[in-house]
Short mmCIF file of C-alpha atoms and ligand atoms in Angstrom, two decimals:
data_model
loop_
_atom_site.label_atom_id
_atom_site.label_comp_id
_atom_site.label_asym_id
_atom_site.label_seq_id
_atom_site.Cartn_x
_atom_site.Cartn_y
_atom_site.Cartn_z
CA MET A 143 5.86 82.01 36.68
CA ARG A 144 4.31 83.29 40.10
CA ILE A 145 6.31 85.27 42.61
CA ASN A 146 5.46 84.66 46.73
CA LYS A 147 3.52 87.67 47.05
CA ASN A 148 3.75 87.09 50.69
CA TYR A 149 6.56 89.13 50.64
CA GLY A 150 4.34 91.90 49.77
CA ASN A 151 2.84 91.83 53.19
CA ILE A 152 6.03 92.01 55.08
CA GLU A 153 6.10 95.08 56.74
CA GLU A 154 9.69 97.21 55.90
CA THR A 155 11.99 97.72 59.08
CA TYR A 156 13.30 101.00 58.66
CA LEU A 157 14.81 100.92 62.14
CA PHE A 158 18.36 100.48 61.69
CA SER A 159 18.22 102.20 58.26
CA GLU A 160 16.62 105.27 59.89
CA VAL A 161 18.92 104.82 62.37
CA ALA A 162 21.68 105.19 60.16
CA GLU A 163 20.33 108.12 58.34
CA ARG A 164 19.57 109.84 61.33
CA VAL A 165 23.18 109.62 62.69
CA ARG A 166 24.59 110.31 58.88
CA GLN A 167 22.55 113.35 59.01
CA PHE A 168 23.64 114.58 62.28
CA MET A 169 26.99 114.34 61.60
CA ALA A 170 26.85 115.85 58.51
CA LYS A 171 26.15 119.22 60.63
CA ASP A 172 28.36 118.24 63.58
CA PRO A 173 31.32 116.56 62.01
CA GLY A 174 33.46 116.68 65.49
CA ALA A 175 30.68 114.87 67.83
CA CYS A 176 32.35 112.31 69.52
CA LEU A 177 29.24 109.69 69.23
CA ILE A 178 28.88 106.62 71.48
CA LYS A 179 26.91 103.51 70.19
CA MET A 180 24.65 102.20 72.66
CA GLY A 181 22.03 100.64 70.23
CA ILE A 182 24.48 97.90 68.73
CA GLY A 183 23.28 94.18 69.16
CA ASP A 184 26.37 93.02 68.03
CA VAL A 185 29.23 91.84 70.45
CA THR A 186 32.26 93.79 70.67
CA ARG A 187 34.83 91.49 72.58
CA PRO A 188 37.30 89.67 70.29
CA LEU A 189 37.05 85.73 70.50
CA CYS A 190 38.79 83.70 73.19
CA GLN A 191 41.95 82.90 72.69
CA THR A 192 41.20 78.69 73.43
CA ALA A 193 38.57 79.42 70.22
CA VAL A 194 41.41 81.05 67.97
CA LYS A 195 43.79 78.30 68.57
CA ALA A 196 41.22 75.14 68.35
CA MET A 197 40.14 77.20 64.80
CA VAL A 198 43.88 77.51 63.68
CA ALA A 199 44.66 74.18 64.89
CA ALA A 200 41.98 72.63 62.94
CA ALA A 201 42.54 74.86 59.74
CA GLU A 202 46.27 73.19 59.99
CA GLU A 203 44.58 69.91 60.39
CA MET A 204 42.80 70.22 56.89
CA GLY A 205 45.34 70.81 55.19
CA THR A 206 47.22 67.38 55.64
CA GLU A 207 46.26 64.10 54.24
CA LYS A 208 45.25 62.57 57.34
CA GLY A 209 43.39 65.07 58.97
CA PHE A 210 41.25 66.63 55.77
CA HIS A 211 37.69 66.61 56.20
CA GLY A 212 34.92 67.10 53.44
CA TYR A 213 31.55 67.27 53.84
CA GLY A 214 30.85 66.68 57.85
CA PRO A 215 27.53 65.45 58.86
CA GLU A 216 24.62 67.74 58.49
CA GLN A 217 23.40 67.10 61.67
CA GLY A 218 27.05 68.26 63.15
CA TYR A 219 30.05 66.38 64.41
CA GLY A 220 29.74 64.15 67.24
CA PHE A 221 32.29 65.91 69.62
CA LEU A 222 30.49 69.18 69.49
CA ARG A 223 26.91 67.66 70.08
CA ASP A 224 28.19 65.98 72.87
CA GLU A 225 30.15 68.82 73.99
CA ILE A 226 26.59 71.01 73.87
CA ALA A 227 24.85 68.30 75.35
CA ASP A 228 27.33 67.98 78.43
CA TYR A 229 27.06 71.99 78.34
CA TYR A 230 23.36 71.47 79.54
CA GLN A 231 23.98 68.84 82.00
CA ARG A 232 26.43 71.23 83.88
CA THR A 233 24.86 74.07 83.76
CA SER A 234 21.15 73.29 83.90
CA GLY A 235 21.04 69.24 85.17
CA VAL A 236 19.20 68.81 81.80
CA LYS A 237 20.16 65.39 79.88
CA LEU A 238 19.74 65.88 76.10
CA PHE A 239 20.44 63.07 73.62
CA SER A 240 23.13 63.79 70.90
CA ASP A 241 20.63 63.21 68.26
CA GLU A 242 18.34 65.19 69.62
CA ILE A 243 20.90 68.49 69.33
CA PHE A 244 21.41 69.75 65.28
CA VAL A 245 24.35 72.09 64.37
CA SER A 246 23.53 75.30 62.17
CA ASP A 247 25.59 78.55 60.87
CA GLY A 248 23.18 80.27 63.87
CA ALA A 249 19.94 80.70 65.52
CA LYS A 250 18.69 83.06 62.59
CA SER A 251 18.91 80.58 60.17
CA ASP A 252 17.30 77.96 62.05
CA ILE A 253 14.45 80.28 63.50
CA GLY A 254 13.64 80.51 59.84
CA ASN A 255 14.01 77.27 58.50
CA ILE A 256 12.23 75.39 61.27
CA LEU A 257 8.73 76.65 59.63
CA ASP A 258 9.51 74.36 57.00
CA ILE A 259 8.09 71.48 59.04
CA PHE A 260 4.91 73.44 59.64
CA ASP A 261 1.77 73.81 58.13
CA VAL A 262 0.75 77.21 56.73
CA ASP A 263 -2.76 76.93 58.45
CA ASN A 264 -1.01 77.57 61.76
CA VAL A 265 -1.78 80.56 63.86
CA VAL A 266 1.70 81.78 65.24
CA ALA A 267 2.05 83.97 68.64
CA VAL A 268 4.91 86.34 69.00
CA THR A 269 5.58 88.75 71.79
CA ASP A 270 5.15 92.66 71.22
CA PRO A 271 7.99 94.24 71.12
CA VAL A 272 9.59 91.29 69.29
CA TYR A 273 13.08 89.86 67.60
CA PRO A 274 11.46 90.75 63.97
CA VAL A 275 12.95 87.54 62.53
CA TYR A 276 9.80 85.99 64.18
CA VAL A 277 7.00 87.50 62.48
CA ASP A 278 8.75 88.13 59.06
CA THR A 279 9.69 84.76 58.45
CA ASN A 280 5.88 83.53 59.11
CA VAL A 281 4.63 86.30 56.78
CA MET A 282 7.04 85.23 54.27
CA ALA A 283 5.06 81.95 54.10
CA GLY A 284 1.53 83.32 54.58
CA ARG A 285 0.99 82.30 58.31
CA LYS A 286 -1.24 84.15 60.88
CA VAL A 287 0.61 86.24 63.11
CA ILE A 288 -1.04 87.13 66.63
CA LYS A 289 0.48 89.70 69.04
CA LEU A 290 1.09 89.25 72.80
CA SER A 291 1.73 92.67 74.38
CA ALA A 292 4.67 92.89 76.88
CA THR A 293 4.55 95.85 79.11
CA ALA A 294 5.12 97.12 82.19
CA ASP A 295 1.81 95.77 83.79
CA ASN A 296 3.01 92.21 82.86
CA GLY A 297 6.76 92.79 83.53
CA PHE A 298 7.18 92.29 80.01
CA LEU A 299 6.22 88.67 79.86
CA PRO A 300 3.65 87.80 78.52
CA MET A 301 1.59 84.81 79.57
CA PRO A 302 -1.27 82.67 77.90
CA TYR A 303 -4.81 84.00 79.00
CA PRO A 304 -8.09 81.94 78.67
CA GLY A 305 -9.36 82.30 74.77
CA LEU A 306 -5.74 82.16 73.62
CA GLN A 307 -4.99 79.99 70.16
CA ALA A 308 -1.95 79.78 69.37
CA ASP A 309 -0.26 76.88 67.56
CA ILE A 310 3.06 77.89 67.36
CA ILE A 311 4.10 80.08 70.17
CA TYR A 312 7.69 82.22 70.05
CA LEU A 313 9.29 83.03 73.54
CA CYS A 314 12.56 84.85 73.76
CA SER A 315 13.96 84.62 77.12
CA PRO A 316 16.04 86.49 78.33
CA ASN A 317 14.40 89.00 75.64
CA ASN A 318 15.55 90.69 72.73
CA PRO A 319 15.03 93.84 73.08
CA THR A 320 13.54 93.96 76.68
CA GLY A 321 16.00 91.87 78.47
CA ALA A 322 12.97 90.65 80.38
CA ALA A 323 13.35 86.50 81.55
CA TYR A 324 10.71 84.30 82.12
CA ASP A 325 10.98 82.84 85.61
CA LYS A 326 10.43 78.81 86.31
CA GLU A 327 6.81 79.16 87.88
CA ARG A 328 6.01 81.44 84.38
CA LEU A 329 7.72 79.59 81.87
CA THR A 330 6.00 76.61 83.58
CA LYS A 331 2.66 78.01 82.43
CA TRP A 332 3.77 78.51 79.28
CA VAL A 333 4.61 74.83 78.78
CA GLU A 334 1.44 73.36 80.37
CA TYR A 335 -0.66 76.02 77.76
CA ALA A 336 1.45 74.37 75.06
CA ASN A 337 0.84 70.70 76.36
CA ALA A 338 -2.70 70.94 76.92
CA HIS A 339 -3.18 72.58 73.43
CA GLY A 340 -1.26 70.59 71.36
CA SER A 341 1.13 73.87 70.50
CA VAL A 342 4.49 74.08 69.86
CA ILE A 343 6.93 76.88 72.03
CA LEU A 344 9.81 77.84 69.72
CA PHE A 345 12.09 79.04 73.02
CA ASP A 346 14.84 81.37 71.96
CA ALA A 347 17.82 81.20 74.40
CA ALA A 348 20.25 83.23 72.52
CA TYR A 349 21.06 84.81 75.68
CA GLU A 350 20.92 81.91 78.24
CA ALA A 351 24.72 82.76 79.31
CA PHE A 352 23.80 86.02 80.69
CA ILE A 353 21.46 84.67 83.23
CA SER A 354 22.54 85.14 86.93
CA ASP A 355 19.34 84.41 88.61
CA PRO A 356 18.94 81.06 89.65
CA ASP A 357 15.05 81.11 89.21
CA VAL A 358 15.38 81.75 85.74
CA PRO A 359 15.94 78.84 83.71
CA ARG A 360 18.73 78.55 81.16
CA THR A 361 17.00 76.34 78.91
CA ILE A 362 13.16 75.20 78.77
CA TYR A 363 14.25 71.93 79.30
CA ALA A 364 14.80 72.56 82.93
CA ILE A 365 10.69 72.51 82.91
CA GLU A 366 8.90 69.71 83.27
CA GLY A 367 6.88 68.54 80.29
CA ALA A 368 8.96 70.73 77.99
CA ARG A 369 10.31 67.87 75.94
CA SER A 370 6.86 66.71 74.62
CA CYS A 371 5.97 70.62 73.03
CA ALA A 372 9.15 72.70 72.82
CA ILE A 373 11.84 73.33 70.64
CA GLU A 374 14.96 75.51 71.51
CA PHE A 375 17.35 77.26 69.52
CA CYS A 376 20.91 78.37 70.62
CA SER A 377 23.67 79.99 69.20
CA LEU A 378 27.74 80.75 70.13
CA SER A 379 26.81 84.37 68.73
CA LYS A 380 26.45 86.09 72.15
CA THR A 381 27.77 83.29 74.43
CA ALA A 382 31.22 83.25 72.73
CA GLY A 383 31.23 86.42 70.27
CA PHE A 384 30.92 83.84 67.14
CA THR A 385 28.30 86.47 65.66
CA GLY A 386 30.96 86.70 62.33
CA THR A 387 31.85 82.89 63.31
CA ARG A 388 28.74 81.80 62.90
CA CYS A 389 27.55 78.98 64.92
CA GLY A 390 24.12 77.86 66.45
CA TYR A 391 22.33 74.59 67.84
CA THR A 392 18.99 73.45 67.70
CA VAL A 393 17.32 71.28 69.96
CA VAL A 394 14.28 68.78 69.18
CA PRO A 395 13.57 66.30 71.47
CA SER A 396 12.31 62.86 70.64
CA GLY A 397 9.50 63.17 72.69
CA LEU A 398 8.09 66.11 70.56
CA ILE A 399 5.36 64.60 68.34
CA ARG A 400 2.70 66.17 66.45
CA ASP A 401 0.19 64.75 63.93
CA GLY A 402 1.98 61.34 64.66
CA VAL A 403 5.53 62.34 63.79
CA GLN A 404 8.60 63.06 65.62
CA LEU A 405 9.59 66.28 64.93
CA ARG A 406 12.95 65.43 65.45
CA LYS A 407 12.79 63.17 62.53
CA MET A 408 10.93 65.87 60.19
CA TRP A 409 13.68 67.88 60.85
CA LEU A 410 16.37 65.85 60.42
CA ARG A 411 14.78 65.10 56.92
CA ARG A 412 14.62 68.80 56.43
CA GLN A 413 18.49 69.29 57.51
CA THR A 414 19.89 66.40 55.41
CA THR A 415 17.83 67.72 52.39
CA LYS A 416 18.84 71.61 52.63
CA PHE A 417 21.84 72.46 54.76
CA ASN A 418 25.55 70.63 54.64
CA GLY A 419 27.06 71.49 57.88
CA VAL A 420 29.06 73.95 59.25
CA ALA A 421 32.82 74.66 58.75
CA TYR A 422 35.05 71.77 60.55
CA PRO A 423 37.05 74.52 61.95
CA VAL A 424 34.25 76.44 62.97
CA GLN A 425 32.59 73.35 64.97
CA ARG A 426 36.07 72.75 66.57
CA ALA A 427 36.19 76.63 67.82
CA ALA A 428 32.74 76.50 69.21
CA ALA A 429 33.59 72.79 71.12
CA ALA A 430 36.71 74.59 72.05
CA CYS A 431 34.60 77.55 73.76
CA LEU A 432 31.88 75.03 75.73
CA HIS A 433 34.55 72.81 77.54
CA GLU A 434 36.75 74.08 80.71
CA GLN A 435 39.21 76.71 79.87
CA GLY A 436 37.08 78.32 76.67
CA ILE A 437 34.33 78.34 79.42
CA ALA A 438 36.42 80.45 81.77
CA GLU A 439 37.30 82.75 79.06
CA ILE A 440 34.23 83.06 77.57
CA MET A 441 32.59 83.89 80.79
CA GLU A 442 34.90 86.52 81.15
CA ASN A 443 33.67 88.24 78.48
CA ILE A 444 29.95 88.11 79.26
CA SER A 445 31.16 89.43 83.06
CA TYR A 446 32.77 92.38 81.30
CA TYR A 447 29.26 92.96 79.50
CA LYS A 448 27.29 91.99 82.45
CA GLU A 449 29.37 95.17 84.24
CA ASN A 450 28.77 97.23 81.48
CA ALA A 451 25.15 96.45 82.09
CA LYS A 452 24.75 97.08 85.86
CA ILE A 453 26.58 100.81 85.29
CA ILE A 454 24.06 101.55 82.41
CA ALA A 455 21.00 99.95 84.96
CA ASP A 456 22.30 102.18 88.12
CA THR A 457 22.32 105.36 85.93
CA PHE A 458 18.67 104.50 84.72
CA THR A 459 18.16 103.76 88.77
CA GLU A 460 19.56 106.94 89.81
CA LEU A 461 17.66 109.17 87.54
CA LYS A 462 14.44 107.26 88.32
CA TRP A 463 13.95 106.23 84.79
CA PRO A 464 11.85 102.71 84.62
CA PHE A 465 13.54 100.20 82.98
CA THR A 466 14.00 96.34 82.80
CA GLY A 467 16.65 94.09 81.88
CA GLY A 468 19.98 93.96 82.60
CA LYS A 469 20.17 91.35 85.25
CA ASN A 470 19.76 88.60 82.88
CA SER A 471 20.43 90.37 79.67
CA PRO A 472 23.17 92.46 77.65
CA TYR A 473 20.00 94.65 77.12
CA ILE A 474 18.44 97.35 78.90
CA TRP A 475 14.87 98.60 77.99
CA VAL A 476 14.00 101.67 79.68
CA GLN A 477 10.72 103.98 79.33
CA CYS A 478 11.44 107.63 77.73
CA PRO A 479 11.66 110.09 80.20
CA HIS A 480 8.84 113.15 80.59
CA GLY A 481 6.90 110.88 78.37
CA MET A 482 8.66 111.19 75.44
CA LYS A 483 8.32 108.77 72.96
CA SER A 484 10.64 106.73 70.89
CA TRP A 485 11.93 108.78 68.40
CA PRO A 486 11.92 112.23 69.96
CA PHE A 487 13.77 110.68 72.71
CA PHE A 488 16.56 109.26 70.53
CA ASP A 489 16.79 112.41 68.50
CA ASP A 490 17.38 114.41 71.42
CA LEU A 491 19.57 111.62 73.09
CA LEU A 492 21.79 112.10 69.84
CA SER A 493 21.89 115.75 69.85
CA ARG A 494 22.57 116.57 73.34
CA ALA A 495 24.45 113.49 74.51
CA ASN A 496 25.71 112.42 71.27
CA VAL A 497 24.78 108.73 72.43
CA ILE A 498 22.77 106.41 69.86
CA CYS A 499 20.18 104.32 71.20
CA THR A 500 17.80 101.96 69.72
CA PRO A 501 14.25 103.22 69.44
CA GLY A 502 11.68 100.84 70.91
CA ALA A 503 8.98 101.87 68.52
CA GLY A 504 10.88 99.77 65.94
CA PHE A 505 10.30 96.48 67.54
CA GLY A 506 6.63 96.99 67.73
CA ASP A 507 3.47 98.99 69.05
CA CYS A 508 4.22 98.08 72.62
CA GLY A 509 7.68 99.47 72.17
CA GLU A 510 6.25 102.73 71.58
CA GLY A 511 7.75 104.83 74.73
CA TYR A 512 10.76 103.05 75.22
CA VAL A 513 14.49 102.94 73.82
CA ARG A 514 16.82 99.71 73.96
CA PHE A 515 20.37 100.24 75.09
CA THR A 516 23.22 97.32 74.97
CA SER A 517 26.05 96.85 76.77
CA PHE A 518 27.83 95.78 73.74
CA ASN A 519 30.82 98.27 74.46
CA SER A 520 34.14 98.77 76.13
CA ARG A 521 33.92 100.19 79.45
CA GLU A 522 35.48 103.53 78.61
CA ASN A 523 32.43 104.34 76.30
CA THR A 524 29.89 102.86 78.25
CA GLU A 525 30.87 105.28 81.33
CA GLU A 526 31.19 107.96 79.51
CA ALA A 527 27.96 107.83 77.64
CA MET A 528 26.26 107.41 81.21
CA LYS A 529 27.99 110.22 82.56
CA ARG A 530 26.57 112.34 79.81
CA ILE A 531 23.24 110.78 80.49
CA ARG A 532 23.62 111.74 83.91
CA GLU A 533 25.04 115.41 83.65
CA ILE A 534 21.94 116.10 80.94
CA TYR A 535 19.24 114.45 82.35
CA GLY A 536 20.08 114.32 85.92
CA GLN A 537 19.26 118.51 85.97
CA GLU A 538 16.03 118.19 84.54
N1 LIG B 1930 17.89 85.26 68.55
C1 LIG B 1930 17.46 86.69 69.20
C2 LIG B 1930 16.75 86.76 70.29
C3 LIG B 1930 18.71 87.32 68.72
O1 LIG B 1930 18.59 88.42 69.42
C4 LIG B 1930 19.92 86.83 67.91
C5 LIG B 1930 20.52 88.09 66.94
O2 LIG B 1930 20.93 89.20 67.58
C6 LIG B 1930 19.77 85.65 67.29
C7 LIG B 1930 18.70 85.01 67.61
C8 LIG B 1930 20.23 85.38 65.93
O3 LIG B 1930 21.92 84.67 66.45
P1 LIG B 1930 22.90 84.28 65.40
O4 LIG B 1930 23.38 85.10 65.45
O5 LIG B 1930 22.94 83.18 65.90
O6 LIG B 1930 21.98 83.87 64.07
#
């Protein structure tokens, strides 16, 4: 018996445990401190009532002879896939076929699982800073990962460059952690690159519902040519507060063919072999969220977070701290003041303002000197945290 030695190559990410440890040490010294968490990547608003009602009704249905559901279709129920297709049509004018949509328990699983259909010899490109799942899942499988720097110079949006050789390219837009989002023109360049090189773009659209700029596509399929080079992952987690409810979806267009094989068929085979679907009440709740009344309710929550993001962004503008994000994203990526590095600024903010952020260095080398703030919080906490920051750092 031999274990998968590649696990030894995964970098330990101390980010969130180190944040927790520093907070614990701080609280031991100052137990009365009133901390405000602005680093957390989880939603805080409750599920919308339409989702709750749909979930309860579906659970009750399951308790009846007639309405009981056993194993569902591995690809997801037709009612949800149709609703998702409708959502793409309404929000982006994009036509998807129901059999190109695969329902899952969230984007994270699919982002990792999709690698089953790709050879280990493919070269993978990710942006730096990066959502760590893209890197770790590939390192586990033994793939070579190259990093594309996302810096202030390129607006935190790396582009293909002459000589770039990448078979699999991860793009996350709006981005976690930077909040930067690709516009049509830049995304088109990536689609052209992928089609010209026979690469596949893995497009993570987990934050698409936060986009308000009409020039920023909510789906990569709004770009001509994307159906022959891109797989898209999306999720109800940030769109509808489903982080604890678990429902996402992946789109693999029929036109995406590599080595003469339809990737949609490979993914279907993979899912039918290794996955048994998402709970019926959860799929009913997800479908309800994407329908008229549900959409209105989930967009109220998103507007709430976006207003928080604006309060944060306005504070950094006032302090003249360079930042990105916050407009099409719940995240604000801000340069630490006075040329501080990520962790010293994290400590400074914790001890002086009692505010917790996420050190950018934890997302990759290019994150050094930055921290991430999130708008997933109450209005009251957001306002209070920004008031403290203005009072402390505004004087310097
Ligand atoms: N993709 C990105 C960029 C994320 O930030 C997250 C969660 O934070 C996910 C995917 C995971 O989403 P899910 O909850 O659907 O697994």
